[in-house]
């Protein structure tokens, strides 16, 4: 807070010639930092503040892209969908209603739906199924901020607290984009079993994530 | 409906441990319902504040799962996105169908406990403040008006009911299109209405609802690009070699379209959409961007 410039680098927005065409925007914008609340950044984005959106981007792009990558597996497809999601966030910023939930949830919901829509339309499955619950360590690259690393670990440890069959069901449904019926088919178990595994898993995650917060 | 090994909804945000909709709410939040299930549950959400509040809370849990797998975005992605937004116009006001992609519109009004707020990026807004927005008020007005429809739809085909919700989300547009509204309503609430759905190239879905009795049909589509200058989308009912025009349409600024189709359709035909010169063509001149058999 003491240093308003300690936010994410804004160099990408100012290195190219386009920046020269926007001196007014630059001069009027506040110095957005990594500490600015997401809803404040989104509100300013909604009124066309590209600097605020850039700061918002820096905050959410790693999770948006990560989720797309996890679901789609293919790096270039994932980037494509992540790009669409982030541009959609810009477009629809004015339509965001804080009373419906946090910015965090709103953006992740859009990202999850778009990535799952894409993977369902593409169809390829084996790789995403196999990998749906394998967590590698590559997030360390981005998790330079202690706060973010804590977030990642918090969610991963909540996942680790699930039973194996619960974790498997969550992996196939959420991280691989399968419907409950598809999960049942893949696992060769009755649909009711999948539903109860998911229900118990989500109930447990909800308890763990809230208890630890 | 309930699995035999049901042991209670531990940790789930439902008032009763045996809430019958718990599985659907969980599947909905995980985006793991079949399209028909999803659509019918959206109808349920319109009238069930406890499910609506639960879904808001469960979506927080689902949103948290996204956090577990971050990837460092390449600098080129940042450049592309920031370049794109610099030339992308923004929606001026809440899009009429926002709730399709996120939390159903009015549900959070009932939710006071929707999860952790670690980043401080949200605050609870008193339900009364929503009136200043207008959209929530609008929606409940629509809901009252359509409560009869809701009853009729419950007895009708499940997917057709889902379209009812999508239409509910479009109340602002429909208010200015009263005549079309009643036609559209008749189609989607018709007894025995059939629906067909297919993904669009860029990620959204298109759903057609056909009332076989009247032959009237409606289209709901998301994520349609603006047609090139001087061009329009045109819908067709295709049977064998012949295609009958079902009218031209333009998606809204959010890329979505809800259209009462012209002409008469019947099951066994294929519904198609092509891009045609403005004003439409007597017969398709381009390869369809969408073709859905009307089963």
Coordinates of C-alpha atoms in Angstrom, one line a residue:
Chain A
X1 CA 0.0 0.0 0.0
X2 CA 2.8 2.4 0.9
X3 CA 4.3 2.0 -2.6
X4 CA 1.6 2.5 -5.3
X5 CA 4.0 1.3 -8.0
X6 CA 4.7 -2.1 -6.5
X7 CA 1.8 -3.6 -8.6
X8 CA 2.3 -5.9 -11.5
X9 CA 4.6 -4.6 -14.3
X10 CA 2.7 -2.6 -16.8
X11 CA 5.6 -2.6 -19.3
X12 CA 3.7 -4.7 -21.9
X13 CA 1.2 -1.9 -22.3
X14 CA 3.7 0.8 -22.6
X15 CA 6.5 -0.7 -24.7
X16 CA 4.8 -0.6 -28.0
X17 CA 3.8 2.4 -30.2
X18 CA 0.2 2.1 -29.2
X19 CA 0.9 3.5 -25.8
X20 CA 2.0 6.7 -27.3
X21 CA -1.5 7.1 -28.7
X22 CA -3.0 6.9 -25.3
X23 CA -1.3 9.5 -23.2
X24 CA -4.6 10.8 -21.8
X25 CA -5.7 7.4 -20.6
X26 CA -2.3 6.9 -19.0
X27 CA -2.3 10.3 -17.3
X28 CA -5.8 9.9 -15.9
X29 CA -5.6 6.3 -14.7
X30 CA -4.9 5.6 -11.1
X31 CA -1.9 3.5 -10.3
X32 CA -3.4 0.0 -10.0
X33 CA -1.6 -2.3 -7.9
X34 CA -1.6 -6.0 -7.1
X35 CA -3.5 -5.1 -3.9
X36 CA -6.4 -3.4 -5.7
X37 CA -9.6 -5.3 -5.0
X38 CA -10.8 -7.2 -8.0
X39 CA -14.2 -5.7 -7.9
X40 CA -12.7 -2.2 -8.0
X41 CA -10.5 -3.2 -11.0
X42 CA -13.6 -4.7 -12.7
X43 CA -15.7 -1.6 -12.1
X44 CA -13.1 0.6 -13.6
X45 CA -12.6 -1.8 -16.5
X46 CA -16.4 -1.5 -17.1
X47 CA -16.0 2.2 -17.7
X48 CA -13.3 1.5 -20.2
X49 CA -10.2 1.8 -18.1
X50 CA -7.7 -0.4 -19.8
X51 CA -5.0 0.1 -17.1
X52 CA -7.4 -1.3 -14.6
X53 CA -8.2 -4.2 -16.9
X54 CA -4.5 -4.8 -17.3
X55 CA -4.1 -5.1 -13.5
X56 CA -7.1 -7.3 -13.4
X57 CA -5.6 -9.5 -16.2
X58 CA -2.4 -9.9 -14.2
X59 CA -4.4 -11.1 -11.2
X60 CA -6.7 -13.6 -12.9
X61 CA -4.9 -14.7 -16.1
X62 CA -2.8 -17.4 -14.4
X63 CA -5.9 -19.2 -13.0
X64 CA -7.9 -18.7 -16.2
X65 CA -5.2 -20.0 -18.4
X66 CA -4.4 -22.8 -15.9
X67 CA -7.9 -24.0 -15.8
X68 CA -8.2 -23.9 -19.6
X69 CA -5.0 -25.8 -19.9
X70 CA -6.1 -28.4 -17.4
X71 CA -9.4 -28.9 -19.2
X72 CA -8.2 -28.7 -22.7
X73 CA -4.7 -30.1 -22.3
X74 CA -3.6 -28.5 -25.6
X75 CA -1.6 -25.4 -24.9
X76 CA -2.7 -23.5 -27.9
X77 CA -6.4 -24.3 -27.6
X78 CA -6.1 -23.3 -23.9
X79 CA -4.6 -20.0 -24.8
X80 CA -7.2 -19.4 -27.4
X81 CA -10.1 -20.0 -24.9
X82 CA -8.3 -18.1 -22.1
X83 CA -8.1 -15.1 -24.5
X84 CA -11.8 -15.4 -25.4
X85 CA -12.7 -15.6 -21.7
X86 CA -10.6 -12.5 -20.8
X87 CA -11.9 -10.5 -23.6
X88 CA -15.4 -11.5 -22.6
X89 CA -14.7 -10.3 -19.1
X90 CA -13.8 -6.9 -20.6
X91 CA -17.0 -6.9 -22.7
X92 CA -19.3 -7.9 -20.0
X93 CA -17.7 -6.0 -17.2
X94 CA -20.7 -3.6 -16.9
X95 CA -23.0 -6.6 -16.5
X96 CA -21.2 -8.0 -13.5
X97 CA -23.4 -7.7 -10.4
X98 CA -21.5 -8.0 -7.2
X99 CA -24.6 -9.2 -5.4
X100 CA -24.4 -12.4 -7.4
X101 CA -21.0 -13.4 -6.1
X102 CA -17.4 -12.4 -6.1
X103 CA -15.5 -11.3 -9.2
X104 CA -13.2 -14.3 -8.6
X105 CA -16.2 -16.7 -8.8
X106 CA -17.7 -14.9 -11.8
X107 CA -14.6 -15.0 -13.9
X108 CA -13.8 -18.6 -12.9
X109 CA -17.3 -19.7 -13.8
X110 CA -17.1 -18.1 -17.2
X111 CA -13.6 -19.7 -17.8
X112 CA -14.8 -23.2 -16.7
X113 CA -17.9 -23.0 -18.9
X114 CA -16.1 -21.8 -21.9
X115 CA -13.3 -24.4 -21.6
X116 CA -15.7 -27.2 -21.0
X117 CA -17.9 -26.1 -23.9
X118 CA -14.8 -26.3 -26.0
X119 CA -13.6 -29.6 -24.9
X120 CA -17.0 -31.1 -25.3
X121 CA -17.2 -29.8 -28.9
X122 CA -13.7 -31.1 -29.6
X123 CA -14.3 -34.5 -28.0
X124 CA -10.8 -35.8 -27.4
X125 CA -10.7 -37.3 -24.0
X126 CA -8.2 -39.9 -23.0
X127 CA -5.4 -37.5 -22.2
X128 CA -7.5 -35.1 -20.2
X129 CA -9.1 -38.1 -18.3
X130 CA -5.8 -39.6 -17.4
X131 CA -4.4 -36.3 -16.3
X132 CA -7.4 -34.8 -14.7
X133 CA -6.1 -35.1 -11.1
X134 CA -2.4 -35.1 -11.7
X135 CA -1.0 -31.9 -10.2
X136 CA 2.4 -31.0 -11.3
X137 CA 4.6 -28.3 -9.8
X138 CA 4.6 -25.9 -12.7
X139 CA 2.5 -23.4 -10.8
X140 CA 5.7 -22.5 -8.9
X141 CA 6.7 -20.5 -11.9
X142 CA 3.9 -18.0 -11.3
X143 CA 3.4 -18.4 -7.6
X144 CA 6.1 -16.0 -6.8
X145 CA 3.7 -14.2 -4.6
X146 CA 3.4 -16.0 -1.3
X147 CA -0.3 -15.3 -1.2
X148 CA -1.0 -17.1 -4.4
X149 CA 1.0 -20.1 -3.5
X150 CA -0.9 -20.3 -0.3
X151 CA -4.1 -20.2 -2.3
X152 CA -3.0 -23.1 -4.5
X153 CA -1.9 -25.2 -1.6
X154 CA -5.1 -24.5 0.3
X155 CA -7.2 -25.8 -2.5
X156 CA -4.9 -28.7 -3.3
X157 CA -4.9 -29.8 0.3
X158 CA -8.7 -29.7 0.4
X159 CA -8.7 -31.9 -2.7
X160 CA -6.1 -34.2 -1.1
X161 CA -8.5 -34.6 1.9
X162 CA -11.1 -36.3 -0.3
X163 CA -11.4 -40.0 -0.7
X164 CA -9.8 -41.5 -3.8
X165 CA -13.2 -42.1 -5.5
X166 CA -14.4 -38.6 -4.6
X167 CA -11.3 -37.0 -6.0
X168 CA -11.5 -39.1 -9.1
X169 CA -15.1 -38.0 -9.7
X170 CA -14.3 -34.3 -9.2
X171 CA -11.3 -34.7 -11.5
X172 CA -13.4 -36.2 -14.3
X173 CA -16.3 -33.8 -13.9
X174 CA -14.7 -30.5 -13.1
X175 CA -11.2 -30.8 -14.4
X176 CA -11.9 -33.0 -17.5
X177 CA -15.3 -31.5 -18.3
X178 CA -17.5 -34.6 -18.2
X179 CA -21.1 -34.7 -17.3
X180 CA -22.2 -36.9 -14.4
X181 CA -23.6 -39.4 -16.8
X182 CA -20.3 -39.6 -18.7
X183 CA -18.4 -40.0 -15.5
X184 CA -20.6 -42.9 -14.5
X185 CA -20.0 -44.5 -17.9
X186 CA -16.2 -43.9 -17.7
X187 CA -16.0 -45.4 -14.3
X188 CA -18.5 -48.2 -15.0
X189 CA -20.5 -47.3 -11.9
X190 CA -24.2 -46.4 -11.5
X191 CA -25.1 -42.7 -12.0
X192 CA -26.4 -42.5 -8.5
X193 CA -23.0 -43.5 -7.2
X194 CA -21.3 -40.7 -9.2
X195 CA -23.9 -38.2 -7.9
X196 CA -23.3 -39.2 -4.3
X197 CA -19.5 -39.1 -4.7
X198 CA -19.7 -35.7 -6.2
X199 CA -22.2 -34.5 -3.6
X200 CA -20.0 -35.7 -0.8
X201 CA -16.9 -34.4 -2.4
X202 CA -18.3 -30.9 -2.9
X203 CA -19.7 -30.9 0.6
X204 CA -16.4 -31.9 2.0
X205 CA -14.5 -29.3 -0.1
X206 CA -16.9 -26.6 1.0
X207 CA -16.4 -27.4 4.6
X208 CA -12.6 -27.6 4.2
X209 CA -12.2 -24.5 2.2
X210 CA -14.4 -22.5 4.5
X211 CA -13.0 -23.9 7.7
X212 CA -9.5 -23.1 6.7
X213 CA -10.3 -19.6 5.6
Chain B
X1 CA -34.1 -40.3 -7.6
X2 CA -32.2 -40.6 -4.5
X3 CA -29.3 -43.1 -4.5
X4 CA -29.7 -46.0 -2.1
X5 CA -26.4 -45.2 -0.3
X6 CA -27.6 -41.7 0.4
X7 CA -26.3 -40.7 3.8
X8 CA -27.1 -37.0 4.0
X9 CA -25.8 -33.8 2.5
X10 CA -22.9 -33.2 4.7
X11 CA -21.3 -29.9 4.2
X12 CA -23.8 -28.9 1.6
X13 CA -25.6 -25.6 1.9
X14 CA -29.1 -26.9 2.1
X15 CA -31.6 -26.3 4.9
X16 CA -32.6 -30.0 5.1
X17 CA -30.0 -32.8 5.0
X18 CA -32.1 -34.7 2.5
X19 CA -32.9 -31.8 0.1
X20 CA -34.0 -33.6 -3.0
X21 CA -32.3 -31.2 -5.4
X22 CA -28.8 -31.4 -3.8
X23 CA -27.4 -33.7 -6.5
X24 CA -28.7 -31.4 -9.2
X25 CA -27.3 -28.3 -7.5
X26 CA -23.9 -30.0 -7.2
X27 CA -23.9 -31.1 -10.8
X28 CA -25.1 -27.6 -11.9
X29 CA -22.3 -25.9 -10.0
X30 CA -19.7 -28.3 -11.5
X31 CA -21.2 -27.7 -15.0
X32 CA -21.7 -31.5 -15.2
X33 CA -25.4 -31.8 -15.9
X34 CA -26.7 -32.9 -19.3
X35 CA -28.1 -29.9 -21.2
X36 CA -31.6 -31.0 -20.6
X37 CA -31.0 -31.5 -16.9
X38 CA -29.3 -28.2 -16.7
X39 CA -32.2 -26.4 -18.4
X40 CA -34.8 -27.9 -16.2
X41 CA -32.8 -27.2 -13.1
X42 CA -32.6 -23.6 -14.2
X43 CA -36.4 -23.5 -14.2
X44 CA -36.4 -24.9 -10.7
X45 CA -33.9 -22.2 -9.6
X46 CA -36.3 -19.5 -10.7
X47 CA -38.7 -20.6 -8.1
X48 CA -36.6 -22.1 -5.3
X49 CA -34.7 -19.6 -3.3
X50 CA -33.0 -22.2 -1.1
X51 CA -31.6 -24.0 -4.2
X52 CA -30.6 -20.6 -5.7
X53 CA -28.7 -19.7 -2.5
X54 CA -27.1 -23.1 -2.4
X55 CA -26.0 -22.9 -6.0
X56 CA -24.4 -19.5 -5.3
X57 CA -22.5 -21.1 -2.5
X58 CA -21.5 -24.2 -4.5
X59 CA -20.3 -22.0 -7.4
X60 CA -17.8 -20.4 -4.9
X61 CA -16.5 -23.9 -4.2
X62 CA -16.3 -24.7 -7.9
X63 CA -14.6 -21.4 -8.6
X64 CA -12.0 -22.3 -5.9
X65 CA -11.1 -25.4 -7.8
X66 CA -9.9 -23.2 -10.6
X67 CA -7.2 -21.9 -8.3
X68 CA -5.4 -25.2 -8.0
X69 CA -3.8 -25.3 -11.4
X70 CA -2.3 -21.9 -12.3
X71 CA 0.0 -21.6 -15.3
X72 CA 2.2 -18.6 -16.1
X73 CA 0.6 -16.9 -19.0
X74 CA 3.0 -16.1 -21.8
X75 CA 3.7 -12.4 -22.4
X76 CA 2.3 -12.7 -25.9
X77 CA -1.1 -13.6 -24.4
X78 CA -1.1 -10.5 -22.3
X79 CA -0.2 -8.4 -25.3
X80 CA -2.9 -10.0 -27.5
X81 CA -5.6 -9.6 -24.9
X82 CA -4.7 -6.0 -24.1
X83 CA -4.6 -5.2 -27.8
X84 CA -7.9 -6.9 -28.3
X85 CA -9.7 -5.1 -25.5
X86 CA -8.4 -1.8 -26.7
X87 CA -10.5 -2.3 -29.8
X88 CA -13.4 -4.3 -28.4
X89 CA -16.5 -2.3 -27.5
X90 CA -18.0 -3.1 -24.1
X91 CA -21.6 -4.0 -23.3
X92 CA -23.2 -0.8 -22.0
X93 CA -25.5 -2.5 -19.5
X94 CA -26.1 -5.9 -18.1
X95 CA -26.7 -8.3 -21.0
X96 CA -30.1 -9.8 -20.9
X97 CA -28.7 -13.3 -20.9
X98 CA -25.8 -12.8 -18.5
X99 CA -27.2 -15.4 -16.2
X100 CA -26.6 -18.1 -18.9
X101 CA -22.9 -18.0 -18.3
X102 CA -22.8 -17.2 -14.7
X103 CA -24.9 -17.4 -11.6
X104 CA -28.6 -17.3 -12.4
X105 CA -29.6 -13.7 -12.1
X106 CA -31.6 -13.3 -8.9
X107 CA -30.2 -16.1 -6.8
X108 CA -27.6 -14.2 -4.9
X109 CA -30.2 -12.0 -3.4
X110 CA -31.0 -14.9 -1.1
X111 CA -27.4 -15.8 -0.4
X112 CA -25.7 -14.4 2.6
X113 CA -23.3 -17.2 3.0
X114 CA -21.6 -18.0 -0.2
X115 CA -18.1 -18.7 0.9
X116 CA -14.8 -17.3 1.9
X117 CA -13.8 -13.7 1.1
X118 CA -10.1 -13.9 1.5
X119 CA -9.1 -11.4 -1.1
X120 CA -11.6 -8.9 0.0
X121 CA -12.9 -8.7 -3.6
X122 CA -16.5 -8.8 -2.7
X123 CA -19.0 -7.3 -0.3
X124 CA -22.5 -8.4 0.4
X125 CA -25.0 -6.1 -1.0
X126 CA -28.3 -5.7 0.7
X127 CA -31.1 -7.2 -1.2
X128 CA -32.9 -3.8 -1.1
X129 CA -30.2 -2.2 -3.2
X130 CA -31.0 -4.5 -6.0
X131 CA -34.1 -2.5 -6.7
X132 CA -32.0 0.4 -7.9
X133 CA -30.5 -1.8 -10.6
X134 CA -33.9 -2.6 -12.0
X135 CA -32.9 -5.9 -13.5
X136 CA -33.8 -8.0 -10.6
X137 CA -37.2 -6.3 -10.2
X138 CA -37.7 -6.9 -13.9
X139 CA -37.0 -10.5 -13.5
X140 CA -39.3 -11.1 -10.6
X141 CA -42.0 -9.4 -12.6
X142 CA -41.4 -11.7 -15.4
X143 CA -41.4 -14.6 -13.0
X144 CA -44.8 -13.7 -11.7
X145 CA -46.1 -13.2 -15.2
X146 CA -44.8 -16.6 -16.2
X147 CA -45.8 -18.6 -13.2
X148 CA -48.6 -20.2 -15.2
X149 CA -46.1 -21.0 -17.9
X150 CA -43.9 -22.6 -15.3
X151 CA -46.7 -24.9 -14.3
X152 CA -47.5 -25.8 -17.9
X153 CA -43.8 -26.3 -18.6
X154 CA -43.3 -28.7 -15.7
X155 CA -45.6 -31.0 -17.5
X156 CA -44.0 -30.5 -20.9
X157 CA -40.8 -31.7 -22.3
X158 CA -37.9 -31.0 -20.1
X159 CA -35.7 -29.3 -22.6
X160 CA -38.5 -27.0 -23.7
X161 CA -38.8 -25.9 -20.1
X162 CA -35.2 -24.9 -20.2
X163 CA -35.7 -22.7 -23.1
X164 CA -38.5 -21.0 -21.0
X165 CA -35.8 -20.0 -18.6
X166 CA -33.6 -18.6 -21.3
X167 CA -36.6 -16.6 -22.5
X168 CA -37.2 -15.4 -19.0
X169 CA -33.7 -14.1 -19.0
X170 CA -34.5 -12.1 -22.1
X171 CA -37.5 -10.3 -20.5
X172 CA -36.2 -6.9 -21.3
X173 CA -36.2 -7.6 -25.0
X174 CA -39.4 -9.5 -25.0
X175 CA -41.2 -6.7 -23.2
X176 CA -40.8 -4.6 -26.4
X177 CA -41.8 -7.5 -28.6
X178 CA -45.1 -8.5 -27.0
X179 CA -46.6 -10.2 -30.0
X180 CA -43.5 -12.3 -30.6
X181 CA -43.4 -13.1 -27.0
X182 CA -46.7 -14.8 -26.9
X183 CA -45.8 -16.8 -30.0
X184 CA -42.5 -17.7 -28.6
X185 CA -44.1 -18.7 -25.3
X186 CA -46.6 -20.8 -27.1
X187 CA -43.8 -22.7 -29.0
X188 CA -41.6 -23.4 -26.0
X189 CA -44.4 -24.4 -23.7
X190 CA -46.2 -26.5 -26.2
X191 CA -47.1 -29.9 -25.1
X192 CA -44.8 -32.3 -26.8
X193 CA -42.3 -29.7 -28.0
X194 CA -39.1 -31.3 -29.2
X195 CA -35.7 -29.7 -28.9
X196 CA -32.4 -30.2 -30.7
X197 CA -29.1 -28.7 -29.8
X198 CA -25.6 -28.5 -31.3
X199 CA -22.4 -26.7 -30.4
X200 CA -21.4 -23.7 -32.4
X201 CA -17.9 -23.4 -33.8
X202 CA -16.8 -20.8 -31.2
X203 CA -18.0 -22.5 -28.1
X204 CA -21.6 -21.5 -27.6
X205 CA -24.6 -23.7 -28.3
X206 CA -27.6 -23.4 -30.5
X207 CA -30.9 -25.0 -29.5
X208 CA -34.0 -25.3 -31.6
X209 CA -37.4 -25.9 -30.0
X210 CA -40.1 -27.2 -32.3
X211 CA -43.8 -27.5 -31.5
X212 CA -44.7 -30.3 -33.9
X213 CA -48.4 -29.5 -33.6
X214 CA -48.3 -25.9 -34.8
X215 CA -45.0 -26.4 -36.8
X216 CA -43.6 -23.2 -35.2
X217 CA -40.1 -23.2 -34.0
X218 CA -37.7 -21.0 -32.0
X219 CA -33.9 -20.7 -32.0
X220 CA -31.7 -19.8 -29.1
X221 CA -28.0 -19.4 -29.8
X222 CA -25.0 -18.1 -28.0
X223 CA -21.5 -16.9 -29.1
X224 CA -22.4 -16.0 -32.6
X225 CA -20.0 -13.6 -34.3
X226 CA -21.4 -10.5 -35.8
X227 CA -22.0 -11.4 -39.5
X228 CA -19.6 -9.7 -42.0
X229 CA -20.6 -6.3 -43.3
X230 CA -23.5 -6.6 -45.8
X231 CA -24.3 -10.2 -44.6
X232 CA -26.8 -11.7 -42.3
X233 CA -27.6 -15.0 -40.7
X234 CA -30.4 -16.9 -42.3
X235 CA -32.2 -19.9 -40.8
X236 CA -33.5 -22.8 -42.9
X237 CA -35.7 -25.9 -42.6
X238 CA -34.1 -28.4 -44.8
X239 CA -35.7 -31.5 -46.1
X240 CA -33.8 -33.6 -48.7
X241 CA -32.7 -31.2 -51.4
X242 CA -35.0 -28.4 -50.6
X243 CA -34.5 -25.6 -48.0
X244 CA -37.3 -23.4 -46.8
X245 CA -36.3 -20.1 -45.3
X246 CA -37.0 -19.7 -41.6
X247 CA -36.0 -16.0 -41.6
X248 CA -32.9 -13.9 -41.1
X249 CA -31.6 -12.7 -37.8
X250 CA -28.8 -10.8 -36.2
X251 CA -27.3 -11.7 -32.9
X252 CA -27.3 -9.1 -30.1
X253 CA -24.1 -7.3 -29.1
X254 CA -23.4 -10.2 -26.7
X255 CA -23.4 -12.7 -29.6
X256 CA -26.6 -14.3 -28.5
X257 CA -29.9 -14.7 -30.4
X258 CA -33.4 -15.7 -29.5
X259 CA -35.5 -16.0 -32.7
X260 CA -39.0 -17.0 -33.4
X261 CA -38.5 -18.7 -36.7
X262 CA -40.8 -18.0 -39.6
X263 CA -42.4 -20.8 -41.7
X264 CA -43.5 -24.2 -40.6
X265 CA -41.2 -27.0 -39.6
X266 CA -41.7 -30.7 -38.8
X267 CA -39.7 -33.4 -37.2
X268 CA -37.5 -35.3 -39.6
X269 CA -36.3 -32.0 -41.1
X270 CA -32.9 -30.5 -40.5
X271 CA -32.5 -27.0 -39.1
X272 CA -29.7 -25.1 -40.6
X273 CA -28.1 -21.6 -40.5
X274 CA -26.1 -20.0 -43.3
X275 CA -24.5 -16.6 -43.8
X276 CA -26.2 -14.8 -46.7
X277 CA -26.2 -11.4 -48.3
X278 CA -28.2 -8.8 -46.3
X279 CA -31.8 -9.3 -46.8
X280 CA -31.5 -13.1 -47.1
X281 CA -31.5 -15.5 -50.1
X282 CA -34.2 -17.6 -51.6
X283 CA -32.0 -20.7 -51.1
X284 CA -28.8 -21.2 -49.1
X285 CA -25.7 -20.0 -51.0
X286 CA -23.1 -20.9 -48.4
X287 CA -22.1 -23.9 -46.3
X288 CA -24.2 -24.0 -43.2
X289 CA -22.5 -23.0 -40.0
X290 CA -25.0 -25.1 -38.1
X291 CA -27.1 -28.1 -39.0
X292 CA -29.2 -29.8 -36.4
X293 CA -31.6 -32.7 -37.2
X294 CA -35.0 -32.0 -35.7
X295 CA -35.5 -35.5 -34.2

